[in-house]
């Protein structure tokens, strides 16, 4: 058979014509394979039934063929079978009615973008040294080639809005209208699939389901991982871009930290050939995620899996052929299983590394420490067994440090979340924490939230130059004074929390007395007893509506069992930010005693103390209001001020209780 070549055609290594059984019977041929030495060997395998919710690939040894039926059509229509051996060599066969022009010839004649090398060979070379990236990751880029994602903004918008009109060829043709390079052609196909094809959870859980056909995927706009990979490959081939499907193991939906992999493969993705080099993509994971609690799919575009750097891709993708790792040196399956798994959001949110680099941690003397390095200041939080307890998380300018103290012996689940530039915390790391000893002396308050200690975040919120830069404050007598500068227009609020003792929701602010001296705020703290307490700091812009926002907290520790400080006096709204109380600091006064008062009050005309009788306070030369009163016959004592000398209305600013006789 003579094939006429034009300037845009490509060479064909082999054309294999396979006749239907009906025609072979009419010609008197036998069905024995030896009678047709050119026929493809039949293999069972390729796509297998579903296990754990994802279609499986069968793993073959040696040089067995990994056959994949790309698309089954009506007997009278052209059928295309594409197969690969374990070296990645591709064989494409068409089965078509007699006298019909082979579709491959049509496509090859029209595929002007398929460039041949100097020998006329259109098949891309197999992955080799030129494609390999250094392992471990060099922190240079998340991508395997230089990319400026801003250049794709208009292209991405266009591709996401293209709709299916008829078939796959027309869809690709519409997408390519705005694409002018192989990179842009791959990009529009990637964007369209990620924004239009939904992961079919129900179909993925069915057993013995046939392979997804592109026509069915376009009609239902649903598929599973092998359907995503097959559709991506087919669309790339129509666009004239070399692409292959890569099966392997994955740390995806249902993965358990530290699990091992064996038997059938559970995932499939793609490799594309761009600018003389192979690159990796996973459109399944680029399109969204499955909620483990509801098994529902949600579209949530993930840029990370487009042309991912191979040293990062290997963290959750292990291919059947090590060459498709595109790494030097390649990783073994055992390394893949034991290596720390950093989720895609770990890198999306600017993380660089985490220590220790193992997914299973063991406590030392009841404690485990994790540190994370990031490119920029980032907010973090953690959960131990689903609760934000039993840990001290401190922020750093380029990362964070977490000291975790499991409350019981055994195995625990530790999750770490990061916020990045978005308003949502995303899970970035998961650890299995094994504890064989509990330090009972380290029992943290349940209300100790994250982060602990001042940091770049507290500076950003208007609190600077703290007197105590460390997150833990030890006090021997149960008292401490903490101060910091506060930016103009910022109000500060503090509350004290402990797991035991007299502190309640009503009194959690009464063990703190707040003073303001120009731009510096001071918090005087008196603990009701020995123990560990969380001192929470909140801020709010004075002129803006809304609630106070939590910024950070200190951990206050006292081992002195003799400590038994009373509450401070209760202050009211007219107690000014710049006022100062020198005495009495105790909110509970003794009965039948004369008590001295000394305060600095700004902007008042008169001041007095009111109990059973009224006692005026006088302003001394140092600017303090002084005086005394008797607590005889009183249950409560009030300090009152007159702000305007022309008025007779006094305001309450402080309230004291008097002990019972």
XYZ file of C-alpha atoms in Angstrom:
661
model
C 0.000 0.000 0.000
C 1.553 3.288 -1.056
C 1.071 6.274 1.219
C 1.461 9.650 -0.365
C 3.233 12.144 1.877
C 2.765 15.900 1.780
C 4.873 18.545 3.496
C 2.759 18.425 6.619
C 2.430 14.667 6.934
C 4.394 12.510 9.311
C 5.962 9.115 8.861
C 4.079 6.006 10.039
C 6.147 3.106 11.294
C 3.417 0.481 10.897
C -0.170 0.268 9.724
C -1.992 -2.774 11.079
C -5.394 -3.610 9.554
C -7.549 -5.890 11.714
C -10.612 -7.445 10.075
C -13.809 -8.208 11.948
C -14.608 -11.827 12.916
C -17.524 -11.883 10.477
C -15.341 -10.973 7.533
C -12.612 -13.406 8.603
C -15.131 -16.221 8.799
C -16.333 -15.411 5.287
C -12.778 -15.657 4.040
C -12.353 -19.044 5.739
C -9.700 -17.940 8.173
C -9.275 -19.488 11.565
C -9.444 -17.737 14.900
C -6.189 -19.306 16.024
C -3.687 -16.580 16.891
C -0.942 -18.339 14.951
C -2.979 -17.882 11.739
C -2.661 -14.124 12.168
C 0.887 -13.441 13.311
C 0.362 -9.682 13.019
C -2.453 -9.527 15.576
C -1.953 -7.844 18.949
C -1.501 -10.273 21.852
C -4.643 -10.190 24.006
C -4.111 -9.198 27.618
C -6.408 -9.057 30.528
C -5.661 -6.139 32.764
C -5.027 -2.491 32.098
C -7.992 -0.936 33.859
C -9.309 -3.125 36.666
C -12.271 -2.934 38.978
C -12.537 -0.311 41.663
C -10.889 -0.690 45.042
C -11.013 2.006 47.700
C -13.060 4.221 45.442
C -10.572 4.554 42.556
C -10.222 2.550 39.376
C -7.118 0.362 39.538
C -4.389 -0.346 37.034
C -2.902 -3.828 36.946
C 0.831 -3.992 37.440
C 2.751 -6.222 35.028
C 6.288 -7.517 35.335
C 8.993 -7.838 32.702
C 8.014 -6.720 29.200
C 4.305 -7.426 29.450
C 2.127 -5.015 27.564
C -0.002 -2.606 29.601
C -2.972 -2.484 27.295
C -5.536 0.277 27.541
C -8.684 0.332 25.481
C -8.937 4.034 24.905
C -12.359 4.087 23.300
C -14.889 1.378 22.363
C -17.243 2.446 19.618
C -20.031 0.929 17.544
C -18.814 -2.056 15.449
C -19.312 -0.070 12.257
C -17.309 2.894 13.536
C -13.569 3.301 13.764
C -12.090 1.876 16.962
C -8.762 3.117 18.280
C -6.600 0.978 20.558
C -3.528 2.530 22.148
C -1.050 0.405 24.100
C 2.265 0.990 25.854
C 4.955 -1.343 27.058
C 6.791 -0.731 30.314
C 9.376 1.381 28.508
C 6.684 3.768 27.324
C 6.719 2.652 23.654
C 3.358 3.414 22.076
C 1.401 1.345 19.553
C -1.834 2.727 18.104
C -4.147 0.452 16.053
C -7.327 1.388 14.196
C -10.138 -1.072 13.512
C -12.430 0.370 10.809
C -14.938 -0.786 8.133
C -13.646 -1.816 4.779
C -13.052 0.984 2.259
C -13.026 3.624 5.027
C -10.078 5.971 5.168
C -8.011 5.336 8.311
C -8.617 8.103 10.857
C -4.986 8.112 11.854
C -4.007 9.087 8.320
C -6.563 11.882 8.358
C -5.355 13.184 11.682
C -1.707 12.857 10.797
C -2.289 14.753 7.563
C -4.137 17.531 9.394
C -1.934 17.650 12.487
C 0.393 20.339 11.252
C 1.664 20.989 14.751
C 3.186 17.517 15.122
C 6.830 18.226 14.362
C 9.224 15.492 13.294
C 12.899 15.313 14.105
C 15.724 15.302 11.553
C 15.103 11.620 10.919
C 11.391 12.127 10.287
C 10.460 10.404 13.567
C 7.441 11.997 15.284
C 7.604 9.912 18.449
C 9.110 11.848 21.376
C 12.081 10.290 23.025
C 11.594 8.389 26.257
C 12.357 10.220 29.519
C 16.052 10.322 30.245
C 18.826 12.362 31.793
C 17.702 15.537 30.051
C 14.302 15.328 31.746
C 15.572 14.499 35.231
C 15.411 17.077 38.012
C 17.591 16.961 41.112
C 16.207 15.364 44.261
C 15.578 16.619 46.895
C 13.798 19.818 45.855
C 16.113 22.810 45.424
C 13.370 25.312 46.486
C 13.740 27.179 43.201
C 10.196 26.792 41.889
C 7.028 24.748 42.272
C 7.045 24.207 38.500
C 9.222 22.082 36.246
C 9.733 24.979 33.807
C 9.816 28.771 34.196
C 6.252 30.101 34.270
C 4.633 33.460 34.888
C 1.063 32.525 35.765
C -0.054 36.088 35.113
C 0.479 35.454 31.405
C -2.307 32.848 31.555
C -4.997 35.058 33.132
C -6.869 35.929 29.926
C -6.251 32.462 28.476
C -7.564 30.756 31.618
C -10.701 32.895 31.611
C -11.328 32.056 27.972
C -10.738 28.313 28.394
C -12.964 28.029 31.465
C -15.884 29.573 29.531
C -15.716 27.335 26.428
C -18.708 24.977 26.190
C -19.149 21.615 24.480
C -21.040 22.017 21.211
C -20.704 18.620 19.573
C -17.680 16.344 19.807
C -14.206 16.290 21.224
C -12.509 17.520 18.034
C -14.666 20.636 17.880
C -14.120 21.289 21.590
C -10.354 21.157 21.166
C -10.590 23.337 18.079
C -12.539 25.960 20.026
C -10.040 25.865 22.870
C -7.096 26.314 20.523
C -8.492 29.539 19.074
C -6.604 31.543 21.699
C -3.623 29.196 22.120
C -0.482 29.962 20.119
C 2.121 27.585 21.533
C 2.260 24.010 22.800
C 2.409 25.332 26.349
C -0.749 27.377 25.796
C -2.456 24.419 24.107
C -1.748 22.224 27.121
C -2.877 25.040 29.409
C -6.315 25.532 27.816
C -6.965 21.773 27.868
C -5.909 21.583 31.524
C -8.066 24.566 32.531
C -11.107 23.270 30.669
C -10.937 19.803 32.228
C -10.280 21.138 35.735
C -13.281 23.477 35.566
C -15.785 21.234 33.788
C -15.162 17.583 34.659
C -16.397 16.368 38.027
C -14.944 13.401 39.870
C -17.602 10.660 39.779
C -17.445 9.254 43.305
C -20.336 6.815 42.834
C -18.990 5.419 39.561
C -15.521 5.076 41.063
C -16.951 2.873 43.813
C -18.684 0.493 41.399
C -16.959 -2.781 40.574
C -16.145 -4.009 37.061
C -17.129 -0.744 35.424
C -15.937 -0.330 31.835
C -13.393 2.329 30.955
C -14.779 5.837 30.545
C -15.175 6.883 26.911
C -14.404 10.523 26.051
C -17.846 10.869 24.463
C -19.487 9.773 27.702
C -17.266 12.048 29.746
C -18.270 15.032 27.627
C -21.940 14.089 27.930
C -22.011 13.538 31.700
C -19.010 15.754 32.535
C -18.091 13.146 35.155
C -15.332 10.553 35.363
C -12.652 9.113 37.638
C -8.856 9.357 37.558
C -8.250 7.124 34.540
C -11.003 9.019 32.711
C -9.372 12.343 33.507
C -5.984 11.079 32.330
C -7.405 9.461 29.199
C -9.386 12.565 28.253
C -6.382 14.813 28.837
C -4.181 12.595 26.682
C -6.700 12.399 23.854
C -7.287 16.163 23.809
C -3.534 16.813 23.783
C -3.078 14.421 20.864
C -5.846 16.147 18.914
C -4.066 19.443 19.651
C -0.805 17.984 18.346
C 0.979 17.778 21.715
C 2.739 14.603 22.804
C 1.154 13.192 25.921
C 1.085 9.823 27.707
C -0.895 8.405 30.602
C 1.139 7.263 33.616
C -0.322 4.766 36.117
C 0.961 4.374 39.661
C 0.361 4.680 43.392
C -0.860 7.857 45.087
C -1.299 9.406 48.517
C -4.764 10.687 47.756
C -8.299 10.222 49.045
C -8.295 7.588 51.793
C -4.520 7.638 52.304
C -3.408 6.862 55.852
C -0.139 8.275 57.185
C 2.612 5.668 56.988
C 0.649 3.108 54.945
C 2.401 0.751 52.497
C 1.543 0.157 48.828
C 1.376 -3.134 46.925
C -0.570 -4.883 44.196
C -2.751 -2.896 41.822
C -2.105 0.749 41.064
C -4.730 3.170 42.346
C -4.235 6.309 40.239
C -3.363 7.681 36.801
C -1.976 11.013 35.609
C -0.199 12.429 32.554
C 3.177 13.449 31.187
C 3.348 16.064 28.409
C 6.268 16.883 26.141
C 6.976 20.618 26.039
C 10.019 22.523 24.826
C 12.079 19.356 24.456
C 11.378 17.988 27.913
C 8.781 15.857 29.723
C 6.557 17.459 32.380
C 3.929 16.100 34.804
C 0.264 17.041 35.313
C -2.656 15.601 37.284
C -5.992 17.028 36.147
C -7.912 14.802 38.609
C -6.377 16.518 41.599
C -6.289 19.868 39.820
C -10.085 19.935 39.531
C -11.126 19.646 43.173
C -11.367 17.366 46.168
C -13.571 14.739 47.813
C -14.791 15.393 51.357
C -13.785 12.351 53.390
C -16.763 12.752 55.739
C -19.477 13.071 53.063
C -17.776 11.465 50.021
C -18.936 14.474 47.998
C -16.810 16.103 45.296
C -16.280 19.864 45.288
C -14.748 21.841 42.432
C -11.701 23.571 43.905
C -9.062 24.435 41.332
C -5.518 23.520 42.373
C -2.728 25.088 40.324
C -0.118 22.959 42.087
C -0.630 19.902 39.853
C 0.051 21.712 36.563
C 3.658 21.104 35.430
C 4.617 20.272 39.012
C 8.297 20.074 39.868
C 9.057 16.307 39.880
C 10.794 16.497 43.281
C 7.446 17.675 44.701
C 5.232 15.471 42.517
C 6.943 12.347 43.895
C 5.603 13.136 47.370
C 2.166 11.829 46.425
C 2.662 10.166 43.002
C 4.741 7.025 42.474
C 4.722 5.858 38.793
C 4.875 2.246 37.587
C 8.084 3.051 35.698
C 10.773 4.879 37.669
C 11.768 6.802 34.525
C 8.515 8.743 34.802
C 9.592 10.126 38.159
C 11.806 12.461 36.098
C 14.241 12.519 39.021
C 17.908 11.915 39.686
C 18.289 9.895 41.700
C 14.886 8.153 41.406
C 13.113 7.171 44.607
C 12.275 3.621 45.662
C 8.799 2.532 46.700
C 10.008 2.143 50.273
C 11.256 5.731 50.247
C 7.927 6.867 48.820
C 6.084 5.124 51.654
C 8.291 6.453 54.450
C 8.962 9.998 53.212
C 7.095 12.860 54.844
C 3.962 13.769 52.874
C 3.615 17.513 52.389
C 0.166 18.243 50.975
C -0.132 20.508 47.953
C -1.364 23.348 50.177
C 1.938 23.120 52.070
C 3.661 24.482 48.970
C 0.742 26.582 47.692
C 0.838 28.583 50.917
C 4.581 29.184 50.753
C 5.997 26.465 52.998
C 9.550 25.317 52.313
C 10.324 22.541 54.776
C 9.213 20.810 57.970
C 11.245 19.078 60.654
C 11.466 16.300 61.580
C 11.110 14.881 58.070
C 9.114 11.812 59.047
C 5.380 11.226 59.220
C 5.577 9.143 62.411
C 6.831 10.965 65.524
C 7.716 9.616 68.944
C 7.637 11.801 72.016
C 10.710 12.328 74.202
C 9.817 12.755 77.891
C 6.215 13.335 76.867
C 6.969 16.047 74.282
C 7.364 16.331 70.513
C 8.559 19.406 68.611
C 7.748 20.356 65.011
C 9.139 23.340 63.122
C 8.122 24.683 59.724
C 10.054 27.064 57.497
C 8.095 29.328 55.149
C 8.949 31.919 52.519
C 7.003 34.660 54.314
C 5.182 35.252 57.634
C 2.252 32.833 57.836
C -0.471 32.058 60.366
C -0.672 28.472 61.635
C -2.896 26.397 63.861
C -2.928 22.736 64.915
C -5.340 20.042 66.067
C -4.447 17.051 68.219
C -7.134 14.370 67.932
C -9.518 16.996 66.560
C -8.978 19.613 69.302
C -6.781 22.704 69.571
C -5.327 21.603 72.881
C -2.129 20.303 74.487
C 0.321 22.353 72.463
C 2.296 25.604 72.351
C 2.460 27.118 68.867
C 4.650 30.199 68.446
C 4.938 32.174 65.216
C 8.213 33.157 63.610
C 8.884 35.586 60.770
C 9.607 32.645 58.479
C 7.621 29.775 59.947
C 6.528 28.427 63.299
C 7.480 26.156 66.210
C 5.072 23.729 67.878
C 5.672 21.903 71.147
C 3.035 19.202 71.624
C 2.277 17.347 74.878
C -0.092 14.384 74.312
C -2.447 13.928 77.301
C -2.279 10.130 77.261
C -0.066 7.227 76.279
C -0.846 5.790 72.845
C -1.185 6.869 69.210
C -2.472 10.337 68.347
C -3.336 12.212 65.142
C -1.695 15.609 64.741
C -2.812 17.994 61.979
C -1.178 21.300 61.118
C -2.997 24.033 59.193
C -1.723 27.202 57.502
C -3.547 30.296 56.311
C -1.209 31.864 53.759
C -2.677 34.677 51.674
C -6.234 33.349 51.845
C -8.874 33.741 54.561
C -9.117 29.977 55.067
C -6.849 27.644 57.014
C -5.887 24.578 54.973
C -4.393 21.298 56.156
C -0.721 21.166 55.167
C 0.750 18.339 57.286
C -0.412 15.264 59.175
C 1.604 13.290 61.695
C 1.064 10.061 63.559
C 2.255 10.773 67.094
C 3.271 7.877 69.333
C 3.534 8.635 73.068
C 4.831 6.207 75.699
C 5.118 8.661 78.611
C 3.001 11.571 79.890
C 4.550 14.394 81.911
C 1.767 15.195 84.387
C 3.497 18.411 85.424
C 2.831 19.818 81.947
C -0.923 20.234 81.804
C -1.866 23.197 79.646
C -5.099 25.202 80.085
C -7.865 24.188 77.677
C -8.389 27.878 76.799
C -4.776 28.342 75.718
C -5.360 29.138 72.064
C -2.849 29.676 69.273
C -0.514 31.407 68.844
C 1.324 31.861 72.150
C 3.635 34.805 72.676
C 4.039 38.060 70.720
C 5.170 37.830 67.095
C 5.077 39.545 63.716
C 1.297 39.084 63.825
C 0.855 41.031 67.074
C 3.044 43.794 65.597
C 0.804 43.801 62.541
C -2.217 44.167 64.845
C -0.728 47.179 66.641
C 1.104 45.672 69.658
C 4.867 46.335 69.618
C 7.877 46.301 71.936
C 6.522 43.803 74.489
C 8.188 43.594 77.893
C 8.021 39.784 77.678
C 8.964 38.471 74.203
C 8.801 34.821 75.316
C 5.430 33.027 75.370
C 5.850 31.561 78.903
C 6.007 33.743 82.028
C 6.946 32.227 85.404
C 5.924 34.043 88.605
C 6.952 33.004 92.115
C 4.433 35.175 94.016
C 1.498 34.871 91.619
C 1.814 38.428 90.297
C 3.294 39.897 87.114
C 3.221 43.069 85.096
C 3.253 42.953 81.292
C 3.573 46.030 79.095
C 3.800 46.908 75.411
C 3.386 49.865 73.075
C 0.025 50.228 71.379
C -0.386 52.004 68.056
C -2.661 55.024 67.962
C -6.353 54.241 67.618
C -6.031 50.683 68.968
C -7.856 49.465 72.090
C -6.561 46.473 74.047
C -8.572 43.972 76.088
C -7.230 41.092 78.205
C -8.758 38.105 80.027
C -7.406 35.361 82.295
C -8.389 31.697 81.928
C -7.650 28.606 84.013
C -9.083 25.112 84.204
C -9.657 25.153 87.978
C -10.400 27.635 90.754
C -12.589 30.707 91.122
C -12.169 32.151 87.628
C -15.517 32.259 85.817
C -16.732 33.963 82.666
C -17.859 36.921 84.798
C -14.548 37.271 86.670
C -11.968 36.382 84.000
C -11.128 40.078 83.524
C -11.157 40.960 87.241
C -7.712 39.414 87.872
C -6.211 41.880 85.386
C -5.967 45.616 85.868
C -5.121 47.596 82.785
C -3.234 50.897 82.831
C -2.361 53.209 79.959
C 0.574 55.632 80.035
C 0.640 57.572 76.781
C 1.280 54.914 74.098
C 2.274 52.143 76.502
C -0.256 49.745 78.014
C 0.396 47.832 81.222
C -1.431 44.723 82.424
C -1.162 43.995 86.153
C -2.044 40.353 86.771
C -2.816 38.635 90.084
C -3.389 34.868 90.069
C -6.076 33.404 92.352
C -3.986 30.293 93.029
C -1.014 28.238 91.856
C -1.220 26.617 88.439
C -1.112 27.416 84.727
C -3.211 30.169 83.179
C -3.833 31.568 79.710
C -3.646 35.359 79.455
C -5.470 36.280 76.230
C -4.828 39.555 74.416
C -7.460 41.123 72.113
C -7.407 44.324 70.043
C -9.912 46.534 68.255
C -9.790 49.760 66.277
C -11.596 52.312 68.441
C -13.461 54.074 65.674
C -14.617 50.934 63.893
C -17.652 48.830 64.852
C -17.344 45.148 65.636
C -15.851 42.901 68.260
C -12.359 42.604 69.675
C -10.064 40.262 67.722
C -7.880 37.661 69.440
C -4.172 38.256 68.757
C -2.127 35.980 71.042
C -1.820 34.714 74.594
C 0.799 34.177 77.270
C 1.124 31.069 79.393
C 1.437 32.133 83.063
C 2.927 29.547 85.438
C 3.056 29.609 89.238
C 4.052 26.734 91.543
C 3.643 28.622 94.860
C 0.725 26.915 96.614
C 0.375 29.843 99.051
C -0.772 32.183 96.293
C -4.367 33.390 96.811
C -4.742 36.847 95.312
C -8.191 38.508 95.201
C -9.702 40.144 92.156
C -9.026 43.748 91.159
C -11.872 46.286 91.546
C -14.469 46.272 88.810
C -14.053 49.134 86.333
C -16.819 50.779 84.314
C -16.921 52.403 80.915
C -15.922 55.844 82.198
C -12.637 54.490 83.557
C -10.323 56.200 81.076
C -7.501 54.486 79.197
C -4.992 56.931 80.736
C -6.222 56.584 84.330
C -3.973 54.961 86.922
C -4.872 53.174 90.165
C -2.207 53.002 92.865
C -4.336 51.891 95.821
C -6.271 49.918 96.807
C -5.561 47.314 94.112
C -7.615 44.574 95.762
C -11.220 44.466 94.649
C -12.297 43.151 98.072
C -11.864 45.507 101.045
C -11.747 44.528 104.730
C -14.775 45.355 106.898
C -14.743 48.106 109.524
C -11.493 49.622 108.329
C -10.322 52.998 107.081
C -9.013 52.475 103.527
C -6.737 54.902 101.649
C -7.330 55.730 97.952
C -4.831 57.132 95.462
C -5.613 57.478 91.755
C -4.543 59.479 88.726
C -7.641 60.629 86.863
C -7.617 62.725 83.703
C -10.232 65.253 82.700
C -12.335 65.277 85.877
C -13.488 68.201 88.016
C -14.221 66.319 91.244
C -13.813 62.806 92.647
C -15.276 61.044 95.668
C -15.675 57.672 97.372
C -19.212 56.556 98.250
C -20.122 53.912 100.818
C -22.330 54.294 103.862
C -21.276 57.963 103.633
C -19.499 60.077 101.049
C -15.795 61.028 101.255
C -14.304 63.535 98.801
C -10.892 62.995 97.201
C -8.490 65.908 96.809
C -6.005 66.580 93.982
C -2.398 66.844 95.245
C 0.544 68.627 93.639
C 1.709 65.427 91.860
C -1.612 65.102 90.059
C -3.057 62.259 92.135
C -6.503 62.219 93.748
C -6.135 61.108 97.369
C -8.366 60.399 100.346
C -9.781 57.696 102.599
C -13.087 56.162 103.614
C -14.522 53.802 106.230
C -15.957 50.461 105.221
C -18.075 50.194 108.389
C -21.609 49.128 107.565
C -20.836 48.827 103.801
C -21.228 45.938 101.428
C -19.930 47.893 98.380
C -17.708 50.937 97.840
C -17.744 53.086 94.658
C -15.337 55.649 93.226
C -17.255 58.385 91.370
C -16.175 61.384 89.272
C -17.702 64.648 88.091
C -16.398 65.397 84.612
C -17.939 68.858 84.230
C -17.873 71.366 87.119
C -21.070 72.994 85.804
C -23.002 69.730 86.187
C -24.084 67.773 89.235
C -24.042 64.262 87.647
C -21.389 61.910 88.987
C -20.292 58.771 87.034
C -19.241 55.426 88.534
C -15.713 54.397 87.528
C -14.698 51.711 90.109
C -16.530 49.255 92.339
C -15.166 47.404 95.402
C -16.744 44.680 97.481
C -16.472 44.644 101.291
C -15.876 41.440 103.214
C -18.696 40.321 105.489
C -18.137 41.059 109.176
